[in-house]
mmCIF file of C-alpha atoms in Angstrom:
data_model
loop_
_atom_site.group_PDB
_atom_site.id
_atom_site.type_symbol
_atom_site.label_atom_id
_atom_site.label_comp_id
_atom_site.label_asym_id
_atom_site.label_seq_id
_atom_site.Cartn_x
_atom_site.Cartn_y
_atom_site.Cartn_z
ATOM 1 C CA UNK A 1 -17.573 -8.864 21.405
ATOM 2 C CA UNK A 2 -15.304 -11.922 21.888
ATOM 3 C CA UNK A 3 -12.153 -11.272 23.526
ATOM 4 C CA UNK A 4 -9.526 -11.596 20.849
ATOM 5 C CA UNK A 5 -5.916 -12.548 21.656
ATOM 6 C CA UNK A 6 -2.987 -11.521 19.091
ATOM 7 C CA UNK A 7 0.857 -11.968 19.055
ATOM 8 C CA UNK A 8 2.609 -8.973 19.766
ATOM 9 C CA UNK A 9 3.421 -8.685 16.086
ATOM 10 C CA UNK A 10 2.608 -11.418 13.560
ATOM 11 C CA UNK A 11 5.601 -13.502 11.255
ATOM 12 C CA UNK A 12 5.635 -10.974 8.300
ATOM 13 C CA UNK A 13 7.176 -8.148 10.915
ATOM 14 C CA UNK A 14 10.274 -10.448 12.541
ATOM 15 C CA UNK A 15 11.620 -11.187 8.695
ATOM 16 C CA UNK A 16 13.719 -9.737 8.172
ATOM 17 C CA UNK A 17 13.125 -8.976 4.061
ATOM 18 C CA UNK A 18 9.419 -8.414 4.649
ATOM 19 C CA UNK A 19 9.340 -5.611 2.473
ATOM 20 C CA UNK A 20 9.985 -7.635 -0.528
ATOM 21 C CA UNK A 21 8.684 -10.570 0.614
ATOM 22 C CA UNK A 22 5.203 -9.809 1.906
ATOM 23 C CA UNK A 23 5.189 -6.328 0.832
ATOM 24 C CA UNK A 24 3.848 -3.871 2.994
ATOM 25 C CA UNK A 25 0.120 -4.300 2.399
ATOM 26 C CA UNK A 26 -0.203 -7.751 3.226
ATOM 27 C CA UNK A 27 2.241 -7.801 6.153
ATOM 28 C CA UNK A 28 -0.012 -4.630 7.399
ATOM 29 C CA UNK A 29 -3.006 -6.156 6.841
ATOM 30 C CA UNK A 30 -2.536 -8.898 9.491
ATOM 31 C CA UNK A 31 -2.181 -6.488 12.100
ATOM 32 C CA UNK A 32 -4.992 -5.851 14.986
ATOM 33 C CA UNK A 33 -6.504 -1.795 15.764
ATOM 34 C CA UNK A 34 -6.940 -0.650 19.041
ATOM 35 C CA UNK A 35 -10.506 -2.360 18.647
ATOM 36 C CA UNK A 36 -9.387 -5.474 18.525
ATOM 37 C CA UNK A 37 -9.920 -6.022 14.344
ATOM 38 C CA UNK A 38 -7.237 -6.966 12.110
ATOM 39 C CA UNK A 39 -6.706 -3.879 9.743
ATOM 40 C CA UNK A 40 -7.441 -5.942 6.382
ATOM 41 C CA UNK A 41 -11.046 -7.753 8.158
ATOM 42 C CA UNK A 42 -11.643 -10.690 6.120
ATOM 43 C CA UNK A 43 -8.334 -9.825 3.537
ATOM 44 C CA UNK A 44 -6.255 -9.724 6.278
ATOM 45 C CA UNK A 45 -2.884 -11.468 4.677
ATOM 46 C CA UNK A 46 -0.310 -13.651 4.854
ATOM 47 C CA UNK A 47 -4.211 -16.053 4.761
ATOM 48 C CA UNK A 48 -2.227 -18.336 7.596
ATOM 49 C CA UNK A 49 -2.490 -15.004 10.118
ATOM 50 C CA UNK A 50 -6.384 -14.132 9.502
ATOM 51 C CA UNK A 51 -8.101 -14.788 12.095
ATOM 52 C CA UNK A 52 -11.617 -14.441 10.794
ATOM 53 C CA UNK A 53 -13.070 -11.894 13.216
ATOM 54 C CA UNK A 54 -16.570 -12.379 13.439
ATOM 55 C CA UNK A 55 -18.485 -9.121 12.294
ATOM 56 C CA UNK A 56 -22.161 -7.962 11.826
ATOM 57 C CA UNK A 57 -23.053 -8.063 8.098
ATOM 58 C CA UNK A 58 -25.752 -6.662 6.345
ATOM 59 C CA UNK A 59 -27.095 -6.505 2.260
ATOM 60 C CA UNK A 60 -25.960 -3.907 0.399
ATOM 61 C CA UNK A 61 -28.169 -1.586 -1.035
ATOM 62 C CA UNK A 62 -25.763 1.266 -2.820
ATOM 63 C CA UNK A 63 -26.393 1.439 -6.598
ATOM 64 C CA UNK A 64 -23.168 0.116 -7.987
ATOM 65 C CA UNK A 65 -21.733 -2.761 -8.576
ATOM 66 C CA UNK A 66 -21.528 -3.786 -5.031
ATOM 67 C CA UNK A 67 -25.623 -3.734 -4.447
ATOM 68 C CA UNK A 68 -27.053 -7.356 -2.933
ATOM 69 C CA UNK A 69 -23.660 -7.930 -1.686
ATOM 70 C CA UNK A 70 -22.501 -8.389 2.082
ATOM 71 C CA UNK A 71 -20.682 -5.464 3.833
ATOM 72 C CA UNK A 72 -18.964 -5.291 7.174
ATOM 73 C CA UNK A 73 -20.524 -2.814 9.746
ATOM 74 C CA UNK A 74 -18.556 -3.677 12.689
ATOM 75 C CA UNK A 75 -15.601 -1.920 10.809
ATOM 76 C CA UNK A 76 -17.570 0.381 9.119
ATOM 77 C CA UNK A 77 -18.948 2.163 12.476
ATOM 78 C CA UNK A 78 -15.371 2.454 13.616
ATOM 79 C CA UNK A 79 -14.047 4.016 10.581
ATOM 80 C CA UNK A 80 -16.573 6.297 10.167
ATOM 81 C CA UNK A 81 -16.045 7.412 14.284
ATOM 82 C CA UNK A 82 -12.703 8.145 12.560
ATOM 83 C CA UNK A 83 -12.924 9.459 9.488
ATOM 84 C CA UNK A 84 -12.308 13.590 9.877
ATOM 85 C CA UNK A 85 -9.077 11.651 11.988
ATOM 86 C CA UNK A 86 -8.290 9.616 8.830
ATOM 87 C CA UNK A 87 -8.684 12.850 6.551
ATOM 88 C CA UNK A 88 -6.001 14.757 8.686
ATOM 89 C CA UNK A 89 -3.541 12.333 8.132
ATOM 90 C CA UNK A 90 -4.105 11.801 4.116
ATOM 91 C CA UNK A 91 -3.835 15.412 4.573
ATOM 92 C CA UNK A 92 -0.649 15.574 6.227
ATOM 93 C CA UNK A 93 0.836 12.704 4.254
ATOM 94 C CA UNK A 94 -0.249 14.633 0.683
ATOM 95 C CA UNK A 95 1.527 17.481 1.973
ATOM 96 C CA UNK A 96 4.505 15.922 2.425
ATOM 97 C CA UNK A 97 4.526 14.542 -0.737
ATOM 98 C CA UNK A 98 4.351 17.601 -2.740
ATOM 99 C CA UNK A 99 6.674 20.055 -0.471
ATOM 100 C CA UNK A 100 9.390 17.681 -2.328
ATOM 101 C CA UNK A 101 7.698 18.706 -5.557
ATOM 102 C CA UNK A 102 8.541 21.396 -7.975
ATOM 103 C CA UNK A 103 6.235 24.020 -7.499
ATOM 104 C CA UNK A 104 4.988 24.080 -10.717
ATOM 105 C CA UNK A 105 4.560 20.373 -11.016
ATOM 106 C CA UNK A 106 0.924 19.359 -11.808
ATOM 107 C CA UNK A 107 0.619 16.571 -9.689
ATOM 108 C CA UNK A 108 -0.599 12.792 -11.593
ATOM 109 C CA UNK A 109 -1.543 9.550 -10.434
ATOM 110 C CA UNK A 110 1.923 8.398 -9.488
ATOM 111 C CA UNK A 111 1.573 10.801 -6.754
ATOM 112 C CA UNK A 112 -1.430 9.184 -5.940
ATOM 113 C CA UNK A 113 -0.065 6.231 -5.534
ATOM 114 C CA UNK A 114 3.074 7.274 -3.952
ATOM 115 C CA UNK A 115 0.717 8.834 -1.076
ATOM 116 C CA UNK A 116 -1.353 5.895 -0.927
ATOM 117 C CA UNK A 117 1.685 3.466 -0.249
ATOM 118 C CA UNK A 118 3.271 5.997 2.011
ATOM 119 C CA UNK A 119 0.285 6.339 3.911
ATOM 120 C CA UNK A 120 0.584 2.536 4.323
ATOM 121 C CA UNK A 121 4.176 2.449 5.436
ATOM 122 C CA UNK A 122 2.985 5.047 8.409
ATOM 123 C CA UNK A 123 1.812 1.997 9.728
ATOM 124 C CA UNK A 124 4.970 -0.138 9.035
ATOM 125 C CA UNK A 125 7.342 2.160 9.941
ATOM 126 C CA UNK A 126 5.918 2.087 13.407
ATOM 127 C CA UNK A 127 6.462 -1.414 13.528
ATOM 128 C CA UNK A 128 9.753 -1.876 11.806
ATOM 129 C CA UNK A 129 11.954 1.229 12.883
ATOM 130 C CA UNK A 130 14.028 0.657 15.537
ATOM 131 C CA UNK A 131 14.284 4.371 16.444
ATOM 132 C CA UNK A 132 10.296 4.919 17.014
ATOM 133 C CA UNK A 133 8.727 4.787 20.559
ATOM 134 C CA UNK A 134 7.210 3.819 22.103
ATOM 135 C CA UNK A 135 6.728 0.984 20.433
ATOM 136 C CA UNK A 136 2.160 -0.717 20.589
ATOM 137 C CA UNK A 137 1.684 -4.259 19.255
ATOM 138 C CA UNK A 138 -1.861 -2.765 17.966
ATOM 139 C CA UNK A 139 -2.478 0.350 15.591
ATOM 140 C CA UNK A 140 -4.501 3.440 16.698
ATOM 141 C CA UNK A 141 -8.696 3.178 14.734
ATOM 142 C CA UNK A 142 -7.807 6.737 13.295
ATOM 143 C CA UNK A 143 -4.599 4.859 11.960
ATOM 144 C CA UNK A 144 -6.143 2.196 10.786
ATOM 145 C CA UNK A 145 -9.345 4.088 9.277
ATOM 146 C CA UNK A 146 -7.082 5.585 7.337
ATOM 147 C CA UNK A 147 -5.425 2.256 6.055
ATOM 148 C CA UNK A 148 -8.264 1.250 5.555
ATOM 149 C CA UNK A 149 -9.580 3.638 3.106
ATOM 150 C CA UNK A 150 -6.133 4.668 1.399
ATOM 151 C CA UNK A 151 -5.791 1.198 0.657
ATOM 152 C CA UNK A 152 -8.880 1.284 -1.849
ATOM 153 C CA UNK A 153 -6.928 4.364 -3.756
ATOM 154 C CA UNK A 154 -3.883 2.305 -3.733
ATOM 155 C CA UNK A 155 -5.940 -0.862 -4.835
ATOM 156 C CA UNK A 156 -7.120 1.291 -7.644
ATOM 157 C CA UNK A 157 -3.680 2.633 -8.523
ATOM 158 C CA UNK A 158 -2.407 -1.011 -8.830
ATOM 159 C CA UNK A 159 -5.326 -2.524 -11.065
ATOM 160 C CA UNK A 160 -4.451 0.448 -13.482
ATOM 161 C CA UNK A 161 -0.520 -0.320 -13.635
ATOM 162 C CA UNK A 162 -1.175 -4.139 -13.854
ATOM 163 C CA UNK A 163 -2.861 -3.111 -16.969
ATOM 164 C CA UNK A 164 -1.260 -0.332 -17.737
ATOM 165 C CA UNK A 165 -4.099 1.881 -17.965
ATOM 166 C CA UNK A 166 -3.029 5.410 -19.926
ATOM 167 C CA UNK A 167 -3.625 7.738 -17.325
ATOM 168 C CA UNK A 168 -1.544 5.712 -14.678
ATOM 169 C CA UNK A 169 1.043 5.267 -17.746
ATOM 170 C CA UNK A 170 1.001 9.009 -18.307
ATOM 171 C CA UNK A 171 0.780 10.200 -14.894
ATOM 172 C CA UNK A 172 -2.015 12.393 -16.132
ATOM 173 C CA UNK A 173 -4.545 14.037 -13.243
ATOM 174 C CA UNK A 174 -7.436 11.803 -12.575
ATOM 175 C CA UNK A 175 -10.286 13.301 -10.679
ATOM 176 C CA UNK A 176 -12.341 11.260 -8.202
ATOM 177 C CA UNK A 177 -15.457 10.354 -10.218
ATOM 178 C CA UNK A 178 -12.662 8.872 -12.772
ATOM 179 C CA UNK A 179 -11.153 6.757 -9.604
ATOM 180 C CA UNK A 180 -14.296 5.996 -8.487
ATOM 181 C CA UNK A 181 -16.443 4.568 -11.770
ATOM 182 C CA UNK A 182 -12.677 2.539 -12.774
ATOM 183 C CA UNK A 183 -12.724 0.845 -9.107
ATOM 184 C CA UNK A 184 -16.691 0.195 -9.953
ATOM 185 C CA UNK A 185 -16.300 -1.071 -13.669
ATOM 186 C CA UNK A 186 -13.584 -3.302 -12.368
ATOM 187 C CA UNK A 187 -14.846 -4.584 -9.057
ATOM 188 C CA UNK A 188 -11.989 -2.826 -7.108
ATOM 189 C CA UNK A 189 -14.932 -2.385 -4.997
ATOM 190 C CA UNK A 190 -15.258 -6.509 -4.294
ATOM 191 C CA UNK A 191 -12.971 -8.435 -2.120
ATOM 192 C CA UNK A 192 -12.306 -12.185 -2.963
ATOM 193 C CA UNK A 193 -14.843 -13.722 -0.334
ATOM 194 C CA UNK A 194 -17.213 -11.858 -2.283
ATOM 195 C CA UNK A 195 -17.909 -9.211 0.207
ATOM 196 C CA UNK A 196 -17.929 -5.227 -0.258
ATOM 197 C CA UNK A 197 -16.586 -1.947 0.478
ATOM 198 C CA UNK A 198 -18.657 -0.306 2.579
ATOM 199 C CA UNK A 199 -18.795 3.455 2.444
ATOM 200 C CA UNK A 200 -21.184 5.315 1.028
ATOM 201 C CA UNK A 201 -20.933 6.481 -2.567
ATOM 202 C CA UNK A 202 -20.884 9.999 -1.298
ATOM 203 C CA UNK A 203 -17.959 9.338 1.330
ATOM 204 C CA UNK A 204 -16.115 7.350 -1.128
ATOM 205 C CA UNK A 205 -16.699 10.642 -3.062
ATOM 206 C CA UNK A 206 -15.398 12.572 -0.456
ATOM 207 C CA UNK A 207 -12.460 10.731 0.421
ATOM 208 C CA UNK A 208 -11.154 10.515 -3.284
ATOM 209 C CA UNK A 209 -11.858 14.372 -3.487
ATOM 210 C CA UNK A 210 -10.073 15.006 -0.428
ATOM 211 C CA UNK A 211 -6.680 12.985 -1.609
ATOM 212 C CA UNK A 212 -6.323 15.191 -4.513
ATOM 213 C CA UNK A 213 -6.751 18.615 -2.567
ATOM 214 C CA UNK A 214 -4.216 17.413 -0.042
ATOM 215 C CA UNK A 215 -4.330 19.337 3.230
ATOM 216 C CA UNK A 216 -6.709 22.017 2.599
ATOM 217 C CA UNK A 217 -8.773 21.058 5.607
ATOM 218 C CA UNK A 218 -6.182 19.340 7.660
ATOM 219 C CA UNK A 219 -3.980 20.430 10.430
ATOM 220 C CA UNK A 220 -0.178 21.232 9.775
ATOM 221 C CA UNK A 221 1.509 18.616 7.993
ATOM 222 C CA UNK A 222 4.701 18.327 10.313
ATOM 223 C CA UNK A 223 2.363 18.006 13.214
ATOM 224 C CA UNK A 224 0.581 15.330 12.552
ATOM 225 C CA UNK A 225 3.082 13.302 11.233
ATOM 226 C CA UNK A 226 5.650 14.032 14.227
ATOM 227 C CA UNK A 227 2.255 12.112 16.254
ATOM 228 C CA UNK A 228 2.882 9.167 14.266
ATOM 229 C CA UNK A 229 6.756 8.451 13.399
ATOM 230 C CA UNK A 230 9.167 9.556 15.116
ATOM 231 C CA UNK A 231 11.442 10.923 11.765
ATOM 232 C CA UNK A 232 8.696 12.191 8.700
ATOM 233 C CA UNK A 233 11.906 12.303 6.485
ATOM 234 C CA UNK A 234 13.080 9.135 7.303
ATOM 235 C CA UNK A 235 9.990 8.095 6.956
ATOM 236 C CA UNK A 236 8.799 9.268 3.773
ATOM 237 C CA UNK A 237 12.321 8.207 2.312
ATOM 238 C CA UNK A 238 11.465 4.347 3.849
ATOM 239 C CA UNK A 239 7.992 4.745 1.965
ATOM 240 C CA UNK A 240 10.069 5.840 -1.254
ATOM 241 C CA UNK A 241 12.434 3.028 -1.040
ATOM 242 C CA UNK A 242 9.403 0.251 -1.048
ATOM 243 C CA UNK A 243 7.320 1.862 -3.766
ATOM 244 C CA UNK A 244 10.717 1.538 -5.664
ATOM 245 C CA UNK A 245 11.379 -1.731 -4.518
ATOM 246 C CA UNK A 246 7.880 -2.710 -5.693
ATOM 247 C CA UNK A 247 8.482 -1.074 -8.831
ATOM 248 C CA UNK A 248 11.892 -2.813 -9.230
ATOM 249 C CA UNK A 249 10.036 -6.188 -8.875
ATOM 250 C CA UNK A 250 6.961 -5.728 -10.983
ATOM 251 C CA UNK A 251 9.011 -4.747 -13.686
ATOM 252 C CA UNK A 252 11.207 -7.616 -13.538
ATOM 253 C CA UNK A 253 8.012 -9.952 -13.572
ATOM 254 C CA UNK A 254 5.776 -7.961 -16.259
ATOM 255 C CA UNK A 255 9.033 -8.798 -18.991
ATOM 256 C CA UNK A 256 9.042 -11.936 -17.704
ATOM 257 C CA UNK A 257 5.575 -12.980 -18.642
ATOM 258 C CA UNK A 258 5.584 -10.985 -21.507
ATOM 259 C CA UNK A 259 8.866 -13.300 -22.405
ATOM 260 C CA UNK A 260 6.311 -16.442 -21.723
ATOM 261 C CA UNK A 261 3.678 -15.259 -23.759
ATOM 262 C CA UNK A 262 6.401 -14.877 -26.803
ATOM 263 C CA UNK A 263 6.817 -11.178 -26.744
ATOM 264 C CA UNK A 264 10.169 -10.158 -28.138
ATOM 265 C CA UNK A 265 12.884 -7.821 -27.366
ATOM 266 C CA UNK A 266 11.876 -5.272 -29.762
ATOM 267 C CA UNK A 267 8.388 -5.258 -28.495
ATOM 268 C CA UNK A 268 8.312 -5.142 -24.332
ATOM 269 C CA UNK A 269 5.630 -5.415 -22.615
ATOM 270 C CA UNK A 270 4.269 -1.866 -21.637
ATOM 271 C CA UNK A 271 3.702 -2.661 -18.155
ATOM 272 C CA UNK A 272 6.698 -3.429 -17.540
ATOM 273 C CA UNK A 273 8.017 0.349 -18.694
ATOM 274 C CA UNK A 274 5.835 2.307 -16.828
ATOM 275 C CA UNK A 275 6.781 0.385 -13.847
ATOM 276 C CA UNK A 276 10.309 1.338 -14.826
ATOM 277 C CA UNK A 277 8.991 5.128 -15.624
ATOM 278 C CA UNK A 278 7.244 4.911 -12.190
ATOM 279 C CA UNK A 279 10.273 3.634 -10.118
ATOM 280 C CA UNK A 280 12.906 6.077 -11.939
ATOM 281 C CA UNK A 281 10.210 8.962 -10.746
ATOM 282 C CA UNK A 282 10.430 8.271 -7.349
ATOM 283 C CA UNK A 283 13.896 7.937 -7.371
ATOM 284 C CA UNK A 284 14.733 10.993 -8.330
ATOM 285 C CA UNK A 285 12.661 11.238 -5.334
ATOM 286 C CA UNK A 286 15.217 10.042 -3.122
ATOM 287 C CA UNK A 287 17.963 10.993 -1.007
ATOM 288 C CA UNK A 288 19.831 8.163 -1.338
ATOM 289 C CA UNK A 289 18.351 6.607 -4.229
ATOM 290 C CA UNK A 290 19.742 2.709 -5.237
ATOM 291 C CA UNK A 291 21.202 2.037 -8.856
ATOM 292 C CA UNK A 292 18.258 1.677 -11.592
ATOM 293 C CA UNK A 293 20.015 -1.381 -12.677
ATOM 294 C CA UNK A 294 22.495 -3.532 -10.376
ATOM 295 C CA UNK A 295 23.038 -7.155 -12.273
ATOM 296 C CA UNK A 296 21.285 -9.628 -11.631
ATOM 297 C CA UNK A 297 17.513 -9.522 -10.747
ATOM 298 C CA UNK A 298 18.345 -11.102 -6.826
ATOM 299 C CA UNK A 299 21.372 -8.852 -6.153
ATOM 300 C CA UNK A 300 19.293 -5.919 -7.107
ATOM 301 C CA UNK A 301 16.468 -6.980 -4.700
ATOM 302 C CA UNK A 302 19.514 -7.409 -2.034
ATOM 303 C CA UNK A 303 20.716 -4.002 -2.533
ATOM 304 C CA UNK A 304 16.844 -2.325 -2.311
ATOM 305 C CA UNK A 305 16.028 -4.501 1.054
ATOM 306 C CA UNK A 306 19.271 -3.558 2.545
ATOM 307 C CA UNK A 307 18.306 -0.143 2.038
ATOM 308 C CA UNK A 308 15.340 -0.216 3.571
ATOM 309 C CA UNK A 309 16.744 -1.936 6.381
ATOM 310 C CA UNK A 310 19.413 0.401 7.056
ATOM 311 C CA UNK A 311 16.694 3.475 6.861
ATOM 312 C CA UNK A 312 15.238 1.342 9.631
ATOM 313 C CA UNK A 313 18.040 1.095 11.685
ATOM 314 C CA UNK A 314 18.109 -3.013 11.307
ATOM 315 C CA UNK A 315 20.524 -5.181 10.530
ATOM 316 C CA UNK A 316 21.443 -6.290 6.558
ATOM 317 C CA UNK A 317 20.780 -9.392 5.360
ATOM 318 C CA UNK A 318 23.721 -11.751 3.005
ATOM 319 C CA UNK A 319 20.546 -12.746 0.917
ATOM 320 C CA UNK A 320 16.937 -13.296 -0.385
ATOM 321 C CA UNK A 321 15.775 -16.890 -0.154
ATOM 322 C CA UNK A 322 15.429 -18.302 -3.511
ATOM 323 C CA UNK A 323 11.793 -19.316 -2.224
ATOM 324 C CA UNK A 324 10.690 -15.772 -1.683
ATOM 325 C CA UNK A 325 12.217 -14.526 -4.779
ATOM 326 C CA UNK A 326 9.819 -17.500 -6.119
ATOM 327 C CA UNK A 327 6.906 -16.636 -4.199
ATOM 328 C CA UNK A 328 7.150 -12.805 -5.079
ATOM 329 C CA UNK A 329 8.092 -12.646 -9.126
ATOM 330 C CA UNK A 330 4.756 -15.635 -8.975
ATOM 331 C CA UNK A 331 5.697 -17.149 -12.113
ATOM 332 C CA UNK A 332 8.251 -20.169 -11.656
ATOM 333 C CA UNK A 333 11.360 -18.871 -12.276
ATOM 334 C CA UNK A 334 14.543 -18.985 -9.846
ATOM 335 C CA UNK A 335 15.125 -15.453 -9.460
ATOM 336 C CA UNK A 336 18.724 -15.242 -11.154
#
């Protein structure tokens, strides 16, 4: 394979409000394994930091909606070297999750999310905190496996609260047949370029399966985790504080389409109140939880990314460029 060279860490990971900026899959994504890939492969984002690793691609012949259509083996052989690796972690990450739980709470799909996006920010944390060491410009394969295939149930959870699916506005149970025939109906399954997932049916089966039993075959939670970060509570509270952040932003942009396509006050846009269900949820998830409303859309964003920075031991910021508030809400308005 060609020798690949990388920065130590790409742009996204020296800004300092990269969390609401980039967000954490696309600032992830960019990153290179242990291999030598970047963890995204082909929809590895910011677009300016793909580097268009050449890979060995082949037909698909699965029976869904991603049959005749390329799929990446080069990154498939390594993730599937890894996947019993990337099922302790899911494992150890669900666990986590629900020990915060009341124990007679039926867990729903914004748990599933919530372990899908912290499973992400394992990967972030690493990078961001100041407190973990030792610190590796590149991400373990079992790491990134796991990335790599959480980031199809998170990919899932998002196409259901952009359209505000009822399940994902009920936080109702889903099993994985449900997750996996919505991510097929929808082309969840399809990335931009065209190309396609590429696991099996029956280990995307086994993956989704395995993310709503938790742990059951995994080693102890607090062990595997204490391999990866160096503080799981710190770490699950950063993971918190960014699926609220993400929350706090989506809502602010659902009412402001739904405010461009003439929907009135008495009438909001439904999107826009499950993300507001969703992002009181998890903060009654956190220790340290921010207001659920603080003034103006910008200083609200301030206060969330100064959160998150101080959970990471970095330094605050005064503001959020304009520009990014721009680039992130994606529909023209100044972000007063």
């Amino acid at each position: 394979m060609k020798k690949v060279l990388w920065p130590i860490l790409p742009k996204p990971w020296g800004t300092a409000d990269m969390e609401f900026h980039y967000g954490l899959w696309n600032g992830v994504s960019s990153l290179f394994s242990q291999s030598g890939r970047q963890l995204g492969e082909e929809n590895a984002r910011p677009f300016i930091l793909n580097h268009h690793i050449p890979a060995q691609m082949i037909v698909c012949k699965y029976k869904d909606s991603r049959e005749g259509r390329k799929i990446n083996m080069s990154a498939l052989r390594i993730a599937m070297q890894n996947f019993d690796a990337a099922l302790d972690i899911t494992g150890a990450v669900h666990a986590h999750h629900l020990a915060q739980l009341p124990p007679a709470h039926v867990p729903g799909i914004w748990d599933l999310h919530i372990i899908a996006r912290s499973s992400i920010a394992l990967i972030a944390y690493q990078k961001r905190c100041t407190r973990h060491k030792p610190f590796q410009s590149t991400v373990s394969d079992a790491l990134t496996s796991q990335y790599q295939f959480i980031s199809g149930v998170f990919m899932i959870c998002r196409h259901m609260l952009e359209h505000n699916h009822p399940a994902i506005e009920q936080n109702s149970p889903i099993s994985a047949e449900a997750l996996y025939n919505y991510a097929d109906r929808h082309d969840i399954f399809i990335s931009f370029n065209g190309a396609a997932c590429a696991g099996s049916i029956k280990k995307i089966h086994e993956f989704l399966d395995f993310c709503n039993a938790g742990n059951a075959l995994s080693a102890p939670a607090a062990h595997t985790l204490s391999r990866l970060v160096d503080d799981p509570d710190n770490w699950y509270q950063y993971g918190l504080a960014t699926v609220e952040l993400d929350c706090f932003v989506e809502n602010e942009r659902s009412q402001r389409l739904a405010a461009r396509r003439g929907i009135g006050q008495s009438d909001p846009d439904r999107s826009a109140q499950t993300y507001a269900a969703l992002g009181g949820y998890v903060r009654g998830l956190m220790d340290r939880p921010v207001p659920a409303a603080s003034g103006s859309f910008r200083h609200g964003a301030l206060i969330r990314q100064n959160h998150i920075l101080e959970q990471l031991g970095r330094p605050v910021v005064k503001s959020i460029p304009r520009s990014h508030i721009r680039a992130r809400l994606g529909c023209g308005q100044d972000g007063r």
